[in-house]
Coordinates of N, CA and C in Angstrom, one line a residue:
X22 N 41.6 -28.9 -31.8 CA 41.7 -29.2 -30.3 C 43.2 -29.2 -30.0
X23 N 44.0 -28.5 -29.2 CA 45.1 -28.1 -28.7 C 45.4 -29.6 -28.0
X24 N 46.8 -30.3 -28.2 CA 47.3 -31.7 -28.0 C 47.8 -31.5 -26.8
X25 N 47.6 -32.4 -26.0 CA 47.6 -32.3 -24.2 C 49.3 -33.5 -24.9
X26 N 50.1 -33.1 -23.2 CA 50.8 -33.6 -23.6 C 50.7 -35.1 -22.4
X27 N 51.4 -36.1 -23.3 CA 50.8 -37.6 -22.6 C 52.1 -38.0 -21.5
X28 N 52.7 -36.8 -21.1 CA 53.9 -37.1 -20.2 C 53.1 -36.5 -19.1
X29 N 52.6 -35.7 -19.0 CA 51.5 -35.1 -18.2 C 50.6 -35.6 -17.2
X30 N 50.0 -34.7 -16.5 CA 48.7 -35.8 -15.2 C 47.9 -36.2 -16.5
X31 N 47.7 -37.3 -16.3 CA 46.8 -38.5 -16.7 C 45.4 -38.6 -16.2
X32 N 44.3 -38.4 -17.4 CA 42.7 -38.3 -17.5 C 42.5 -39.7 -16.8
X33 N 43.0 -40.9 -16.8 CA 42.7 -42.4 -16.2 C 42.9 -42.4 -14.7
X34 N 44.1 -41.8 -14.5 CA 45.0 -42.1 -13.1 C 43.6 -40.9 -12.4
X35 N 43.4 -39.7 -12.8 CA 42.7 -39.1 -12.5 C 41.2 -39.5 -12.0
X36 N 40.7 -40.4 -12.7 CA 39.4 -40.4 -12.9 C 39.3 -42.3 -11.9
X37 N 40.5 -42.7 -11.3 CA 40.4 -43.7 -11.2 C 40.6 -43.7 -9.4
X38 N 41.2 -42.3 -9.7 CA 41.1 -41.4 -7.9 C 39.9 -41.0 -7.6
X39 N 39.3 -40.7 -8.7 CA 37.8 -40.4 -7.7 C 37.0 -41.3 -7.7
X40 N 37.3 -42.2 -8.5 CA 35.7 -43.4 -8.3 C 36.4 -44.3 -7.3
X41 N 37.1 -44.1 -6.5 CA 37.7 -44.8 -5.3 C 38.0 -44.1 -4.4
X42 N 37.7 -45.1 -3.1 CA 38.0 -44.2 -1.7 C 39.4 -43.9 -1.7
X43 N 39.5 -42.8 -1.3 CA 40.9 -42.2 -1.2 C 41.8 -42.8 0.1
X44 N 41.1 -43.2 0.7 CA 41.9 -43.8 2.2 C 41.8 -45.1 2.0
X45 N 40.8 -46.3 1.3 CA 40.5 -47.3 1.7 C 40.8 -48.2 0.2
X46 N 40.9 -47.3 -0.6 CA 41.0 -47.7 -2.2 C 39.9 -48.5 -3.0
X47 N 38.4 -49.0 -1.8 CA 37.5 -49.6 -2.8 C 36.9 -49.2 -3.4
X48 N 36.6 -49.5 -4.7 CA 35.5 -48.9 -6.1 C 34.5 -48.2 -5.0
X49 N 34.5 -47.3 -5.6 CA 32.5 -46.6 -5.2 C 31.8 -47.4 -6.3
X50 N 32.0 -47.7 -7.6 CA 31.1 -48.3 -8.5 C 31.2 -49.6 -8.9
X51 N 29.9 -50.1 -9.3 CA 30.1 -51.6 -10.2 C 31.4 -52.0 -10.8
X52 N 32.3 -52.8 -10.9 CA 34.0 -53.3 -11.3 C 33.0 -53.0 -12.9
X53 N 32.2 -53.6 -13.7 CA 32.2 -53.3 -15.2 C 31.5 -51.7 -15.4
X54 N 31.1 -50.4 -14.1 CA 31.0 -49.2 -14.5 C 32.3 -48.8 -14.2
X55 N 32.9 -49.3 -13.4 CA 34.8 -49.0 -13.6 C 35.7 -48.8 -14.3
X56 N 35.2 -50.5 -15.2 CA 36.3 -51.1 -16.7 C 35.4 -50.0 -17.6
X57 N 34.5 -49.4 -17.5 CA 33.9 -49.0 -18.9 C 34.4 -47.4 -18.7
X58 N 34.2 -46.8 -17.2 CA 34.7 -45.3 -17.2 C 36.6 -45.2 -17.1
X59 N 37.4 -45.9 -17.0 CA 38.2 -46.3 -17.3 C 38.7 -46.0 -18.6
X60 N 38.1 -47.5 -18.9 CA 38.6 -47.4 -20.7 C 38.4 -46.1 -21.4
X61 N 37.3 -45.4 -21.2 CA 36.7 -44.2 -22.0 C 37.8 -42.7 -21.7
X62 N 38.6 -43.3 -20.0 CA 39.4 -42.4 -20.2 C 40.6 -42.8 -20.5
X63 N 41.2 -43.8 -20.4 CA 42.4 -43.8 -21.6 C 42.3 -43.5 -23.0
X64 N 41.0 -43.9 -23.9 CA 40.2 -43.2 -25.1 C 40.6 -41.5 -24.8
X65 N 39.8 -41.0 -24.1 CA 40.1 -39.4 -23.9 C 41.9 -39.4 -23.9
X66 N 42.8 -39.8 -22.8 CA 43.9 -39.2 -23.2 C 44.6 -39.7 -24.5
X67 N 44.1 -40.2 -25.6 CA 44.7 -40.3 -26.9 C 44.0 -39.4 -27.5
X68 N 42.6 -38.7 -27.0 CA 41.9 -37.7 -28.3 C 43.0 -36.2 -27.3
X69 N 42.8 -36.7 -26.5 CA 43.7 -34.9 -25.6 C 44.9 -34.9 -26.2
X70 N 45.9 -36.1 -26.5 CA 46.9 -36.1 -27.4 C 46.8 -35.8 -28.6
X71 N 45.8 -35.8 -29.4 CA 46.0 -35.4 -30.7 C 46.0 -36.9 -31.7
X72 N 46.1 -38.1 -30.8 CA 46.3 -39.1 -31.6 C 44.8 -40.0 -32.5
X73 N 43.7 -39.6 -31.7 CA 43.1 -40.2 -32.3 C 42.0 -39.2 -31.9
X74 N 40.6 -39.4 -33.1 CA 39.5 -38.3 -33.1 C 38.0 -39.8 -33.3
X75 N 37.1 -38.8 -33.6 CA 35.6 -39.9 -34.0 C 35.3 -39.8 -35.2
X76 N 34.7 -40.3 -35.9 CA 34.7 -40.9 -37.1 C 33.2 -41.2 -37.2
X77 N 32.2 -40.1 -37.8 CA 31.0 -40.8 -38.2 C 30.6 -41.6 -39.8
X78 N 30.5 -42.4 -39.9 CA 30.7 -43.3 -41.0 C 29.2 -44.3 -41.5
X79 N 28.2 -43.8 -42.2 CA 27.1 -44.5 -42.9 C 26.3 -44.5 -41.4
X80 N 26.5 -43.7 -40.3 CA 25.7 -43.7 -39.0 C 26.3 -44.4 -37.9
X81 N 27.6 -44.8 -37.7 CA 27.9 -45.5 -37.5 C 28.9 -44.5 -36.8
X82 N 29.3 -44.4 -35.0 CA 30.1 -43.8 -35.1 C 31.5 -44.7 -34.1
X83 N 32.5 -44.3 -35.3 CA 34.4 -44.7 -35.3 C 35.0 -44.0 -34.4
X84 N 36.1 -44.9 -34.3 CA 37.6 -44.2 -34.0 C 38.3 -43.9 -35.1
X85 N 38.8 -42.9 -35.2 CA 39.7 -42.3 -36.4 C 40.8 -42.0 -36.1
X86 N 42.1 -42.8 -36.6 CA 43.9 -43.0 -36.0 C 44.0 -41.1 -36.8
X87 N 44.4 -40.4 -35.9 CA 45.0 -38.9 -36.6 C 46.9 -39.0 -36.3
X88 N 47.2 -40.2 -36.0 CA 48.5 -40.2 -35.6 C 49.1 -41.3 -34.6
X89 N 50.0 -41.7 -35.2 CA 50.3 -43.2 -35.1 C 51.7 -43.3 -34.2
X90 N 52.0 -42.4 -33.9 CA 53.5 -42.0 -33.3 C 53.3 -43.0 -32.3
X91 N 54.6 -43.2 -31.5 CA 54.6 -44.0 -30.2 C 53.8 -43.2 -28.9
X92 N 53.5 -43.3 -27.6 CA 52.6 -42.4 -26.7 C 53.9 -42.3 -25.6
X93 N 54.8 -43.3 -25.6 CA 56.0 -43.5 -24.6 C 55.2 -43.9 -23.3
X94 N 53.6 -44.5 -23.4 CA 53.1 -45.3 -22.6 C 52.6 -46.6 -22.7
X95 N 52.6 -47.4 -21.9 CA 52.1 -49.0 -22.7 C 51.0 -49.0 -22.3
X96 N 49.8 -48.1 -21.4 CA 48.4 -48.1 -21.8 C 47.8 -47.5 -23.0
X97 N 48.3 -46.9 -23.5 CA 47.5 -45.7 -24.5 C 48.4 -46.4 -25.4
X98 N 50.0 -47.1 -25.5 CA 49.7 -47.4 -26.6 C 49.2 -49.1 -27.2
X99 N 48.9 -49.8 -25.9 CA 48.2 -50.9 -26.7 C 46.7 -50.3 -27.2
X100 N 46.0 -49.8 -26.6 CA 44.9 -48.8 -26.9 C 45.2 -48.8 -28.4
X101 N 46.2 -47.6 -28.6 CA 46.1 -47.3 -30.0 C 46.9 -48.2 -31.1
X102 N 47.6 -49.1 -30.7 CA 47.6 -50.1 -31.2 C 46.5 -51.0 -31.9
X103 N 45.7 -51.3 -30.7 CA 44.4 -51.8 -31.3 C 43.7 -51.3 -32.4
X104 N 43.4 -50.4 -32.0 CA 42.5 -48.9 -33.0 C 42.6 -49.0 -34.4
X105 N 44.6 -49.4 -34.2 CA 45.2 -48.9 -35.5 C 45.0 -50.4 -36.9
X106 N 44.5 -51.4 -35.6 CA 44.3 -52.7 -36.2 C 43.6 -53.0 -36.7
X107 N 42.4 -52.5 -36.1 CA 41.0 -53.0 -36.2 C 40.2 -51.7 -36.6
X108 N 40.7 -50.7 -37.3 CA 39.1 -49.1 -37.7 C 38.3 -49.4 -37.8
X109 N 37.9 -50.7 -38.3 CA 36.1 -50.7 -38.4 C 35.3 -50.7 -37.4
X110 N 35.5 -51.3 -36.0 CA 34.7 -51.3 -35.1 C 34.4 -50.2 -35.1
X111 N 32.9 -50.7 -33.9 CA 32.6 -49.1 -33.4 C 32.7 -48.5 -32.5
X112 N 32.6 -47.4 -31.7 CA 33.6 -47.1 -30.9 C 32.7 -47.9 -29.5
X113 N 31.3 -48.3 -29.2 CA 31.0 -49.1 -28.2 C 31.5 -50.2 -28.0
X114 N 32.1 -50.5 -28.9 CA 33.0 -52.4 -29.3 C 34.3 -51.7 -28.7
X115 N 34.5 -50.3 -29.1 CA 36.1 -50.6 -28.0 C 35.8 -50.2 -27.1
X116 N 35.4 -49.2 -26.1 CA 34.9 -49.1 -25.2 C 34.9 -50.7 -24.1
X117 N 33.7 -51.8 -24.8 CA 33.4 -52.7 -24.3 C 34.8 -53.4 -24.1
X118 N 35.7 -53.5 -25.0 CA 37.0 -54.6 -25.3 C 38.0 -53.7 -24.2
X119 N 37.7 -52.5 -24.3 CA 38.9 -51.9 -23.5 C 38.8 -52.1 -21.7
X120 N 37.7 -51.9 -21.6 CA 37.1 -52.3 -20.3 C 37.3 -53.7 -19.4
X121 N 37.6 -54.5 -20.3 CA 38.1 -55.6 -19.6 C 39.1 -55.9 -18.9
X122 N 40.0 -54.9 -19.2 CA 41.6 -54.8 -18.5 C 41.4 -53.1 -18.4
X123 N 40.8 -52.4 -18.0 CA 41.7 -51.0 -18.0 C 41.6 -51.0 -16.3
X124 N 40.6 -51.6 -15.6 CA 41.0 -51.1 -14.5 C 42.2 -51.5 -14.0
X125 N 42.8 -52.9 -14.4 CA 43.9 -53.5 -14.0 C 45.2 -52.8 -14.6
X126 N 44.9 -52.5 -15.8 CA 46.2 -51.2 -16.8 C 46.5 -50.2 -15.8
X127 N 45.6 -49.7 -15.8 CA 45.6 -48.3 -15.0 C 46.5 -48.6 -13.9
X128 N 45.7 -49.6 -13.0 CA 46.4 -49.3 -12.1 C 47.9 -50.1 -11.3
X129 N 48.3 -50.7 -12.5 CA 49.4 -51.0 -12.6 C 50.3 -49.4 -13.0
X130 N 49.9 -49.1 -14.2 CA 50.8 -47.5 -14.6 C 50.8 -47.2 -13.2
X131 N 49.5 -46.6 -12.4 CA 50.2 -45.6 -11.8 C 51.0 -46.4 -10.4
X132 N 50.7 -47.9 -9.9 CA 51.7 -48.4 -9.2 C 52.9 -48.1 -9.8
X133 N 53.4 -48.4 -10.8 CA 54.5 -47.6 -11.6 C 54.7 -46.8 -11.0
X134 N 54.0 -46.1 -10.9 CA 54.7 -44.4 -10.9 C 54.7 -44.0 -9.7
X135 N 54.3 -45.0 -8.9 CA 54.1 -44.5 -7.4 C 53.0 -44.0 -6.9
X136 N 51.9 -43.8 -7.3 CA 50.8 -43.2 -6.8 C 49.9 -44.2 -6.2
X137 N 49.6 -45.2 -6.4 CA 49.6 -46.6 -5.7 C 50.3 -47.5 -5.1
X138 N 49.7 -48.5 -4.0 CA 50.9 -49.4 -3.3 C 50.0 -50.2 -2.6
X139 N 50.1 -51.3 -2.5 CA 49.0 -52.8 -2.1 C 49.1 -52.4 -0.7
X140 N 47.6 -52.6 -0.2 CA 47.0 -52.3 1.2 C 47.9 -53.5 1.7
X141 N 47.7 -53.2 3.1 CA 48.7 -53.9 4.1 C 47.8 -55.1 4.4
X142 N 46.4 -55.0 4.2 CA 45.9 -56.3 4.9 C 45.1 -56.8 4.0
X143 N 45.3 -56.4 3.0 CA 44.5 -57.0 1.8 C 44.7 -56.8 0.4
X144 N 46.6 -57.7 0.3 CA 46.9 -57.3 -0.6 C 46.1 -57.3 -2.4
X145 N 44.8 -57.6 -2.1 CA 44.2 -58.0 -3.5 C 44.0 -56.3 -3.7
X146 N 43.7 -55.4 -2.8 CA 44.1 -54.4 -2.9 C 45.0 -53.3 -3.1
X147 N 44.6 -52.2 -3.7 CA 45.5 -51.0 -3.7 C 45.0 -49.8 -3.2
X148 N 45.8 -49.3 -2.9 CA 45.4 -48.0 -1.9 C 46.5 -46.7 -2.5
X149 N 45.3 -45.6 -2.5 CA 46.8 -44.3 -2.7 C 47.8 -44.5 -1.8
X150 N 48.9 -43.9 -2.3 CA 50.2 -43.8 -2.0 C 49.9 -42.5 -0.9
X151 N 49.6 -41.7 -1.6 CA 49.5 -39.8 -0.8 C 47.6 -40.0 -1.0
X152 N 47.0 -39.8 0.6 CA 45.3 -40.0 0.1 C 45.3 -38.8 -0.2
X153 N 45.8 -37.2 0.1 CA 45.9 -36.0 -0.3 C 46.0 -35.9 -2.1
X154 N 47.0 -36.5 -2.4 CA 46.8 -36.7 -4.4 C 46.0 -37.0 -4.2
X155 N 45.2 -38.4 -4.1 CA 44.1 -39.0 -4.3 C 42.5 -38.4 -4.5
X156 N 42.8 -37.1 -3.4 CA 41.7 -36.3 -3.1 C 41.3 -35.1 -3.9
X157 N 42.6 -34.8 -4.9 CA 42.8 -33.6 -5.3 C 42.2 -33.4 -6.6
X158 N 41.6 -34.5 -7.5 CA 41.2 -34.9 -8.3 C 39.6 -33.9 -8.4
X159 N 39.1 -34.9 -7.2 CA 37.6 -34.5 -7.1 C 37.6 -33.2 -6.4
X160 N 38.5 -33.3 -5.1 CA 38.4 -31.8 -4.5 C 38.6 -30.7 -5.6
X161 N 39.5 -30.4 -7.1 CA 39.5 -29.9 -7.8 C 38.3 -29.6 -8.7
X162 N 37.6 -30.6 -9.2 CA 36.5 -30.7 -9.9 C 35.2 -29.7 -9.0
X163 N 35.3 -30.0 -7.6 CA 33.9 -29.6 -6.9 C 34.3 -28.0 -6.2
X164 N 35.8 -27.7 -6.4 CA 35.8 -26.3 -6.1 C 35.8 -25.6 -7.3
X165 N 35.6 -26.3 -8.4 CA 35.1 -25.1 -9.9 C 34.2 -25.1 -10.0
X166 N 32.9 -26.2 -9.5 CA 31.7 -25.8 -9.7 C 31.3 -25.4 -8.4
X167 N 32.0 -24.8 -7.3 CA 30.7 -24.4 -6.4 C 31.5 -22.6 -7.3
X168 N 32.6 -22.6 -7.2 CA 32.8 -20.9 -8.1 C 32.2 -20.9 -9.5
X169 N 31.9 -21.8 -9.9 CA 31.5 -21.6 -11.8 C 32.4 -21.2 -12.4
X170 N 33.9 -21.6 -12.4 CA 35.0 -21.5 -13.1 C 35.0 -22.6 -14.4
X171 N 35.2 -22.1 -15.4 CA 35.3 -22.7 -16.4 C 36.8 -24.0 -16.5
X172 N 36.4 -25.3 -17.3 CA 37.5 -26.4 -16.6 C 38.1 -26.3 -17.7
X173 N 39.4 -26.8 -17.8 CA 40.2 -27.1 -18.6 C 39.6 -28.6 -19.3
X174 N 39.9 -28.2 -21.0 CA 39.8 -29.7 -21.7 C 39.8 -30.7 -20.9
X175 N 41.0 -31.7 -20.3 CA 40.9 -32.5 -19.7 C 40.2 -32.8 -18.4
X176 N 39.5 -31.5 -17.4 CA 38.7 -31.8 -16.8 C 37.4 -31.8 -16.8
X177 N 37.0 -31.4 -17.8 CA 35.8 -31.1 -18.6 C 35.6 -32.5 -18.7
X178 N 36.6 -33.2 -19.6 CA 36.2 -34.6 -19.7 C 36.2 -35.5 -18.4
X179 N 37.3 -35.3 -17.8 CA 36.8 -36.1 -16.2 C 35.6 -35.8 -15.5
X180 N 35.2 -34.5 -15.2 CA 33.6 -34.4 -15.0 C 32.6 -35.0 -15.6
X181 N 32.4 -35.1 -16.9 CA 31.8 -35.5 -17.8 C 31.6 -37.3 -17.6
X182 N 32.6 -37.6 -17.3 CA 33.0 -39.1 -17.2 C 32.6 -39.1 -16.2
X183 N 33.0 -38.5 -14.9 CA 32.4 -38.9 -13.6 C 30.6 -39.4 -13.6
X184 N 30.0 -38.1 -14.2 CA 28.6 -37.8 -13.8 C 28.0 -39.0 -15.3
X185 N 28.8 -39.9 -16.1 CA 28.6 -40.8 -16.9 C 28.4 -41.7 -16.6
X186 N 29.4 -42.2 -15.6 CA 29.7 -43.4 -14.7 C 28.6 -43.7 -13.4
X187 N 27.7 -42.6 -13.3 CA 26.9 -42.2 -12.0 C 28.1 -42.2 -11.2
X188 N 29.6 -41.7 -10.9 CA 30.2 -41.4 -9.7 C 29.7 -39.9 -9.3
X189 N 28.8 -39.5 -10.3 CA 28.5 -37.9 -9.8 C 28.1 -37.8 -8.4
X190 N 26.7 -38.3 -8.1 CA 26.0 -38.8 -7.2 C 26.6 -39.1 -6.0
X191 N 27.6 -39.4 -5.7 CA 28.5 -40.0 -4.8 C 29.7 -39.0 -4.3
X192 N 30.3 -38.4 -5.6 CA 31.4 -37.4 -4.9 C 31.2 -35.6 -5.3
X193 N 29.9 -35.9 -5.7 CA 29.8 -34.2 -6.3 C 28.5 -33.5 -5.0
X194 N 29.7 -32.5 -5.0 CA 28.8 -31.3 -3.9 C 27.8 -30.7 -4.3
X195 N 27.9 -30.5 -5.4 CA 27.1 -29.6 -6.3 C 26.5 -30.2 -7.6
X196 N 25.2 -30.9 -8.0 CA 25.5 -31.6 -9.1 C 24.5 -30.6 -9.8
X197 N 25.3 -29.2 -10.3 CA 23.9 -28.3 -10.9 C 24.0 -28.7 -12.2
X198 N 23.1 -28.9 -13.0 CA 22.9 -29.3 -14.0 C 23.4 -28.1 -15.4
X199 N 23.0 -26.9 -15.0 CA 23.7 -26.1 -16.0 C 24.8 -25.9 -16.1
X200 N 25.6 -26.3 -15.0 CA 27.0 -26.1 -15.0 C 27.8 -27.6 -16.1
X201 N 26.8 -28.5 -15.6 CA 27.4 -29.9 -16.1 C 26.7 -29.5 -17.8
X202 N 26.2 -29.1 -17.9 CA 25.8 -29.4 -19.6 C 26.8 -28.7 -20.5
X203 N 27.1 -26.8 -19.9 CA 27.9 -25.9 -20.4 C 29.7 -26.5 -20.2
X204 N 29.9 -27.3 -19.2 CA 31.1 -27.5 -19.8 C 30.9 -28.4 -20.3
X205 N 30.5 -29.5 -20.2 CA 30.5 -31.1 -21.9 C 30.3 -30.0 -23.1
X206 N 29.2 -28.6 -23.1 CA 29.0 -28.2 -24.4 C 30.4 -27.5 -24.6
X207 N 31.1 -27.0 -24.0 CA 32.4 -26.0 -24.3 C 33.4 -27.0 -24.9
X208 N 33.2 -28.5 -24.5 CA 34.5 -29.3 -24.7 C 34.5 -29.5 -26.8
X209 N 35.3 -29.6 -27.3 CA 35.9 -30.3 -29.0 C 34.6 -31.2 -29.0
X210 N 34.1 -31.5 -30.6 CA 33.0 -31.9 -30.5 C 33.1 -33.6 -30.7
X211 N 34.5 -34.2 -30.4 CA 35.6 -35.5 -30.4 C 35.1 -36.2 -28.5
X212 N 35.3 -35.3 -27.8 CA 35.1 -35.6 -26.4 C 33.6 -35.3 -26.3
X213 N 32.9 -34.8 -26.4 CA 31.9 -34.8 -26.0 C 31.3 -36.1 -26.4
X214 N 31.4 -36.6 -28.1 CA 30.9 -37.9 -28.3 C 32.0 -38.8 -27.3
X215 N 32.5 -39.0 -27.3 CA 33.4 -39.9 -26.1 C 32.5 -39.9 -25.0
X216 N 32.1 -39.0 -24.1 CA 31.2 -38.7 -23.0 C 30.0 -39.8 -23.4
X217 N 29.3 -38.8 -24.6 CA 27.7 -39.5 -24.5 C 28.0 -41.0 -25.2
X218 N 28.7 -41.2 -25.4 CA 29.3 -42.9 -26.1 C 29.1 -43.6 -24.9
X219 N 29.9 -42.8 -23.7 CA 30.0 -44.0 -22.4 C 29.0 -43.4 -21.3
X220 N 28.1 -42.4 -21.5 CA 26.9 -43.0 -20.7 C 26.0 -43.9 -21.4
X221 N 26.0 -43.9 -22.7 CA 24.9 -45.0 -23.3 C 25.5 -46.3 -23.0
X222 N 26.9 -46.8 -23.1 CA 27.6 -48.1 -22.8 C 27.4 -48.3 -21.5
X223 N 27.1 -47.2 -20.2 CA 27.2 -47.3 -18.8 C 25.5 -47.5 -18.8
X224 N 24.9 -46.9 -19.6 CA 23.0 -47.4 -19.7 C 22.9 -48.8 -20.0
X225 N 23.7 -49.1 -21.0 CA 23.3 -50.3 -21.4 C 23.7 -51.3 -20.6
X226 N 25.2 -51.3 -20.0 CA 25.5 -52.4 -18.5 C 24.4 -52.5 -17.4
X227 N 23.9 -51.1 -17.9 CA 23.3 -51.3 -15.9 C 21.5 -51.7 -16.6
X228 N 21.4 -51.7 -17.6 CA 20.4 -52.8 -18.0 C 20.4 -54.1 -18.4
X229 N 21.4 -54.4 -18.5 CA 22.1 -55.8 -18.9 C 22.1 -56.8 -17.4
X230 N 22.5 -55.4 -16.3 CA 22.4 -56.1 -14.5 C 20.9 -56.2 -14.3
X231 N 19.9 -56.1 -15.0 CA 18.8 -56.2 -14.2 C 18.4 -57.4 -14.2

C-alpha cells in the first residue's frame, strides 16, 4: 500500500465535512455514529501512512504498529501512541475508546488549522470557516460516482466510511451499489477491514439505541 503523506488533506477533517452541514455545522448523525466514523478515520490516516496495518491473530482481529515514527500530529499520534501500548486489544475496543474524543480531536486540529471557527450564536458550536471547502469533500465523492471514475486510496476509504456510518443516505446522489462494493473491493486488504470493522461497531451502536 503506497504511504499517503500525513502533512496532506486529512481522511478525518474530510469525513467530518460531510457528516455535517456545511453552512450550519450540525451532525447529520447520532454524536456516538460520529465518535465511531471519526475514530475509524483517524485509524485510516495512520494505515494511509504506512504506520499501522490489521493483524488477524487466533480469529481475532488487531492493530499491527508497522512504524512507530512521530506523525508531526497530536491526533494520530496519541492514536498511535495508544496502539503502541496496548497490541492486544481488538480493533472494536479501539474503535470504541477512540470514539469518545475524536469528534472533539478532530475538530479542534482543524480549528487549528483554520478550517473551523465557533458559530456566532452558538458558541457550543463550530461551523466551516470556507462552506465551499466544506462542500468539496462530498461534492467530490458524488461527482465520481455519477462518472464511474475510479477513487483514490483515501477516498475510497471516505466513501466507504460515509455509507458505514449511514451518512450515505443523506449526502449521496447516487447510492449505486456496484459502484460502492468495487471501490471498498479495489482498496489494500488493511482498509477494507477498517470499513467492515466500523459498520459492524456502527451495527452494534444502533442496536444498543434500541
Amino acid at each position: 500500500m503506497t504511504e499517503a503523506d500525513l502533512s496532506g488533506p486529512r481522511l478525518a477533517n474530510d469525513l467530518f465535512f460531510v457528516i455535517h452541514d456545511d453552512i450550519t455545522g450540525r451532525m447529520r448523525l447520532h454524536p456516538r455514529l460520529t465518535g465511531l466514523g471519526l475514530a475509524a478515520a483517524v485509524l485510516g490516516e495512520l494505515m494511509l501512512a504506512g504506520r499501522i496495518s490489521v493483524d488477524l491473530t487466533a480469529g481475532e482481529v488487531r492493530l499491527a504498529v508497522l512504524h512507530g515514527t512521530p506523525t508531526g500530529d497530536e491526533v494520530t499520534q496519541n492514536a498511535l501512541d495508544h496502539v503502541v501500548a496496548e497490541p492486544a486489544h481488538r480493533f472494536r475496543i479501539w474503535l470504541q475508546f477512540l470514539a469518545r474524543t475524536a469528534h472533539a480531536d478532530v475538530a479542534a486540529r482543524m480549528t487549528a488549522a483554520g478550517l473551523l471557527r465557533p458559530a456566532r450564536r452558538l458558541q457550543s458550536r463550530q461551523v466551516p470557516a470556507d462552506p465551499n471547502a466544506a462542500a468539496w469533500p462530498i461534492g467530490r465523492l458524488n461527482l465520481a460516482i455519477q462518472r464511474r471514475q475510479p477513487l483514490s486510496a483515501q477516498d475510497g476509504v471516505l466513501l466507504g466510511l460515509v455509507v458505514a456510518t449511514g451518512g450515505g443516505r443523506l449526502v449521496l446522489w447516487d447510492r449505486n451499489p456496484r459502484y460502492l462494493s468495487d471501490s471498498t473491493a479495489a482498496l489494500p486488504a488493511p482498509l477494507q477491514e477498517l470499513i467492515a470493522q466500523t459498520e459492524a461497531a456502527i451495527g452494534d451502536s444502533v442496536i444498543s439505541r434500541r
